[in-house]
Coordinates of C-alpha atoms and ligand atoms in Angstrom, one line a residue:
M1 CA -8.0 -70.2 -56.3
V2 CA -9.7 -72.9 -53.9
K3 CA -13.5 -72.4 -52.3
F4 CA -14.2 -71.0 -49.1
S5 CA -15.8 -73.8 -48.1
D6 CA -13.1 -76.2 -48.3
I7 CA -10.5 -74.0 -45.6
K8 CA -10.7 -75.1 -42.8
G9 CA -7.1 -72.8 -40.9
F10 CA -6.0 -69.9 -40.4
I11 CA -2.7 -69.0 -39.7
F12 CA -2.0 -66.0 -39.0
D13 CA 1.4 -63.3 -38.8
L14 CA 2.3 -61.2 -35.8
D15 CA 3.8 -58.7 -35.9
G16 CA 1.9 -55.8 -38.3
V17 CA -1.2 -58.4 -38.4
I18 CA -2.2 -59.3 -34.4
T19 CA -0.7 -55.3 -33.3
D20 CA 1.0 -52.8 -34.0
T21 CA 4.5 -53.7 -33.5
S22 CA 6.2 -54.0 -36.3
V23 CA 6.7 -50.2 -35.7
Y24 CA 8.4 -51.2 -32.7
H25 CA 10.9 -53.2 -34.2
T26 CA 11.0 -51.0 -36.7
E27 CA 12.0 -48.5 -34.4
A28 CA 14.2 -50.5 -33.0
W29 CA 16.1 -51.4 -35.7
H30 CA 16.6 -47.7 -36.8
Q31 CA 18.3 -47.3 -34.0
L32 CA 20.1 -49.8 -34.0
A33 CA 20.6 -48.9 -38.7
D34 CA 22.0 -45.1 -37.0
K35 CA 24.5 -46.4 -34.8
V36 CA 26.2 -48.6 -38.0
G37 CA 26.2 -46.2 -40.0
T38 CA 23.2 -47.6 -42.2
P39 CA 20.9 -45.1 -43.9
W40 CA 17.4 -46.0 -42.9
T41 CA 14.9 -46.3 -46.1
Q42 CA 11.2 -47.4 -47.1
D43 CA 12.7 -49.9 -48.7
L44 CA 14.5 -51.5 -45.6
E45 CA 12.2 -51.2 -43.4
D46 CA 9.5 -52.6 -46.2
G47 CA 12.1 -55.6 -46.4
L48 CA 12.8 -55.9 -43.6
K49 CA 8.9 -56.9 -42.7
G50 CA 9.0 -60.9 -41.4
I51 CA 12.0 -61.4 -41.5
S52 CA 14.4 -63.1 -38.2
R53 CA 16.0 -61.4 -35.5
M54 CA 19.7 -62.4 -37.3
D55 CA 18.3 -62.4 -41.2
S56 CA 17.4 -58.4 -40.0
L57 CA 20.7 -58.2 -38.9
N58 CA 22.8 -58.6 -41.7
M59 CA 20.1 -57.0 -44.6
I60 CA 21.3 -53.7 -42.2
L61 CA 24.8 -54.6 -42.1
D62 CA 24.8 -55.6 -46.2
A63 CA 22.8 -52.4 -46.6
G64 CA 25.0 -50.9 -45.1
G65 CA 28.3 -51.7 -46.7
V66 CA 29.4 -52.5 -43.3
S67 CA 29.7 -55.9 -42.6
N68 CA 32.4 -57.1 -42.9
N69 CA 33.1 -55.1 -39.5
Y70 CA 32.0 -57.2 -37.3
T71 CA 32.8 -60.7 -35.7
E72 CA 30.1 -63.3 -35.1
E73 CA 30.1 -62.4 -31.7
E74 CA 29.6 -58.8 -32.3
K75 CA 26.9 -59.1 -34.4
V76 CA 25.2 -61.7 -32.2
S77 CA 26.0 -58.3 -29.9
L78 CA 24.4 -56.1 -32.2
A79 CA 21.4 -58.2 -32.3
N80 CA 20.4 -58.5 -28.6
E81 CA 20.4 -55.1 -28.3
K82 CA 18.1 -54.4 -30.4
N83 CA 16.0 -57.0 -29.4
D84 CA 16.1 -55.0 -25.4
R85 CA 15.4 -52.0 -27.2
Y86 CA 11.9 -54.5 -28.1
L87 CA 11.2 -56.2 -25.1
S88 CA 11.6 -52.1 -23.9
L89 CA 9.0 -51.2 -26.1
V90 CA 6.5 -54.0 -25.7
N91 CA 6.5 -54.5 -22.1
K92 CA 4.2 -51.3 -22.2
M93 CA 1.6 -53.5 -24.6
T94 CA -1.2 -53.8 -23.5
P95 CA -4.4 -55.7 -25.1
D96 CA -5.7 -52.3 -25.6
N97 CA -2.6 -52.8 -28.5
I98 CA -4.9 -55.8 -29.9
L99 CA -5.5 -53.9 -33.7
P100 CA -9.1 -53.4 -34.4
G101 CA -11.0 -56.4 -35.5
I102 CA -8.6 -59.2 -35.2
K103 CA -10.5 -60.6 -31.1
E104 CA -13.6 -60.4 -32.8
F105 CA -12.1 -62.0 -35.9
L106 CA -10.3 -64.6 -33.5
D107 CA -13.6 -65.2 -31.4
S108 CA -15.5 -65.8 -35.0
L109 CA -13.2 -68.1 -36.4
V110 CA -14.0 -70.6 -32.6
S111 CA -16.9 -70.0 -32.9
N112 CA -17.3 -71.3 -36.6
G113 CA -14.6 -74.5 -35.6
Y114 CA -11.7 -73.3 -37.8
S115 CA -8.3 -74.4 -36.7
I116 CA -5.8 -71.1 -35.7
S117 CA -1.9 -71.5 -35.7
L118 CA 0.4 -68.9 -35.2
A119 CA 3.4 -68.1 -38.0
S120 CA 5.5 -65.8 -36.6
A121 CA 9.5 -65.7 -37.0
S122 CA 9.5 -63.8 -34.0
K123 CA 11.0 -65.4 -30.9
N124 CA 8.7 -63.3 -29.0
S125 CA 5.3 -64.1 -29.7
P126 CA 4.4 -66.1 -27.0
T127 CA 5.5 -62.4 -24.6
V128 CA 3.5 -60.5 -26.6
L129 CA -0.1 -63.1 -27.1
S130 CA 0.4 -62.6 -23.3
K131 CA 0.4 -59.0 -23.0
L132 CA -2.2 -59.1 -25.8
G133 CA -4.2 -61.8 -23.6
L134 CA -4.4 -64.0 -26.5
T135 CA -3.1 -66.9 -25.0
K136 CA -5.8 -68.6 -25.0
Y137 CA -6.3 -68.6 -29.3
F138 CA -3.1 -70.2 -29.8
S139 CA -2.2 -73.7 -28.6
N140 CA -0.8 -74.3 -31.5
V141 CA 2.8 -72.0 -32.9
V142 CA 5.2 -72.6 -35.4
D143 CA 8.8 -72.6 -33.5
P144 CA 10.8 -70.4 -35.2
A145 CA 13.5 -71.6 -33.5
S146 CA 13.0 -74.7 -35.1
L147 CA 13.2 -73.4 -39.0
T148 CA 15.4 -74.1 -41.2
N149 CA 15.2 -70.9 -43.3
G150 CA 13.0 -68.0 -42.3
K151 CA 9.8 -65.8 -44.3
P152 CA 9.9 -66.0 -47.4
D153 CA 10.6 -70.0 -47.4
P154 CA 7.4 -72.0 -47.9
E155 CA 8.8 -74.1 -44.1
I156 CA 6.9 -71.4 -41.7
Y157 CA 2.8 -71.9 -43.6
Q158 CA 3.9 -75.1 -44.2
K159 CA 4.2 -76.6 -40.6
G160 CA 1.7 -73.5 -39.4
A161 CA -0.7 -76.1 -41.8
Q162 CA 0.1 -79.3 -40.7
I163 CA 0.5 -78.2 -36.7
L164 CA -3.3 -78.0 -37.4
D165 CA -3.3 -81.6 -38.9
L166 CA -4.0 -79.4 -42.8
K167 CA -3.3 -79.7 -46.2
P168 CA -2.3 -76.2 -47.9
E169 CA -5.0 -75.7 -49.7
Q170 CA -7.4 -75.9 -46.7
C171 CA -5.6 -72.9 -44.6
I172 CA -5.3 -69.5 -45.0
G173 CA -2.3 -67.1 -44.9
I174 CA -2.2 -63.5 -43.1
E175 CA -0.1 -61.1 -43.2
D176 CA 1.3 -57.1 -43.8
A177 CA 4.8 -58.1 -45.6
E178 CA 6.0 -58.7 -48.9
S179 CA 8.7 -61.7 -47.7
G180 CA 5.1 -63.6 -45.8
I181 CA 2.5 -63.5 -48.4
E182 CA 5.3 -65.3 -50.8
S183 CA 5.9 -68.1 -47.8
I184 CA 2.2 -68.1 -47.7
N185 CA 1.7 -68.8 -51.6
G186 CA 5.7 -70.5 -51.9
A187 CA 3.2 -73.6 -49.2
G188 CA 0.4 -73.3 -51.5
E189 CA -2.2 -71.5 -49.4
T190 CA -4.6 -68.9 -49.7
S191 CA -3.3 -65.6 -48.9
V192 CA -4.6 -62.3 -47.4
G193 CA -2.6 -59.6 -46.8
I194 CA -3.8 -56.4 -44.8
G195 CA -1.9 -52.9 -46.2
S196 CA -1.3 -51.6 -49.6
R197 CA -1.0 -53.7 -53.0
D198 CA 2.2 -51.5 -53.6
T199 CA 4.4 -53.8 -51.1
L200 CA 1.4 -56.9 -50.9
K201 CA 0.8 -57.0 -55.2
D202 CA 1.1 -60.8 -54.1
A203 CA -1.5 -61.5 -52.3
D204 CA -4.7 -62.9 -53.2
I205 CA -6.6 -60.8 -51.4
L206 CA -5.9 -57.7 -50.3
F207 CA -7.6 -55.9 -47.2
A208 CA -6.2 -52.2 -46.3
T209 CA -7.2 -53.6 -42.6
T210 CA -7.3 -55.3 -40.2
K211 CA -11.0 -53.9 -39.3
D212 CA -12.0 -55.3 -42.5
L213 CA -10.9 -59.5 -42.2
T214 CA -14.1 -60.8 -41.7
L215 CA -15.2 -64.2 -42.3
D216 CA -18.1 -62.5 -44.3
N217 CA -15.3 -60.7 -46.4
I218 CA -13.2 -63.4 -47.1
K219 CA -16.4 -65.9 -48.2
K220 CA -17.0 -63.3 -50.2
A221 CA -13.3 -62.5 -51.8
M222 CA -12.7 -66.2 -52.8
N223 CA -15.7 -67.4 -54.3
Ligands
BG6_1 C1 8.9 -60.3 -37.3 C2 8.9 -59.4 -37.6 O1 7.5 -61.1 -36.8 O2 9.5 -60.9 -36.7 C3 10.4 -58.7 -37.5 O3 7.9 -58.8 -38.4 C4 11.5 -59.6 -36.9 O4 10.1 -57.3 -37.9 C5 11.4 -60.8 -36.9 O5 12.1 -58.9 -37.0 C6 11.9 -61.6 -35.5 O6 11.5 -61.1 -34.3 P1 12.4 -61.9 -33.1 O7 11.3 -60.8 -32.1 O8 12.6 -62.8 -32.6 O9 13.6 -60.4 -33.1
MG2 MG1 4.7 -59.2 -39.9

């Protein structure tokens, strides 16, 4: 592992790290799975985290063996339906939906001169950040529409370092999803997982909750 003193930037996932929107994504996808007749399982739920909208839809259709029942046009309309449901949940969000410790952590990064970027697969990130009142921290956001491949491919975390003008070794990526940890590791950055070892097997550093996400704890884990 690289030394803590080499770290210059932090690249954040959004859903499930900064705020609990992963619960909203899950709720909206679960409804869609019921509609197309795909049985909902914990594995499917975990596997969808971090995955782009169309890739998620395809995973759900594949899991139910119903991919061939829908035209491309119908798939787009299913994805839109899910997104409308998701946005109706996001609409009710306020700064109270920021996960514990995140605001303090962001402030500590700013006051210690670290660079910050966002590497979320979500096209709704700007809306969510604005609802949370966190837009000012994220002037560097990777546009998921610019990606050739979504998570678990390293591309999004590579771009998260590039927009900060940093090398991957100088960056820490923070994720709640297995696909995201794989993306960070593939990019050659240090991965911090938020959650349990069961799902985040390959995280370099693991914290059970965002409350534990502090510069001191990261430093201790790295040195
Ligand atoms: C990721 C979420 O951050 O964004 C996924 O973990 C979601 O659950 C993906 O599917 C895409 O989000 P959106 O908002 O563009 O549909
Ligand atoms: Mg996430």
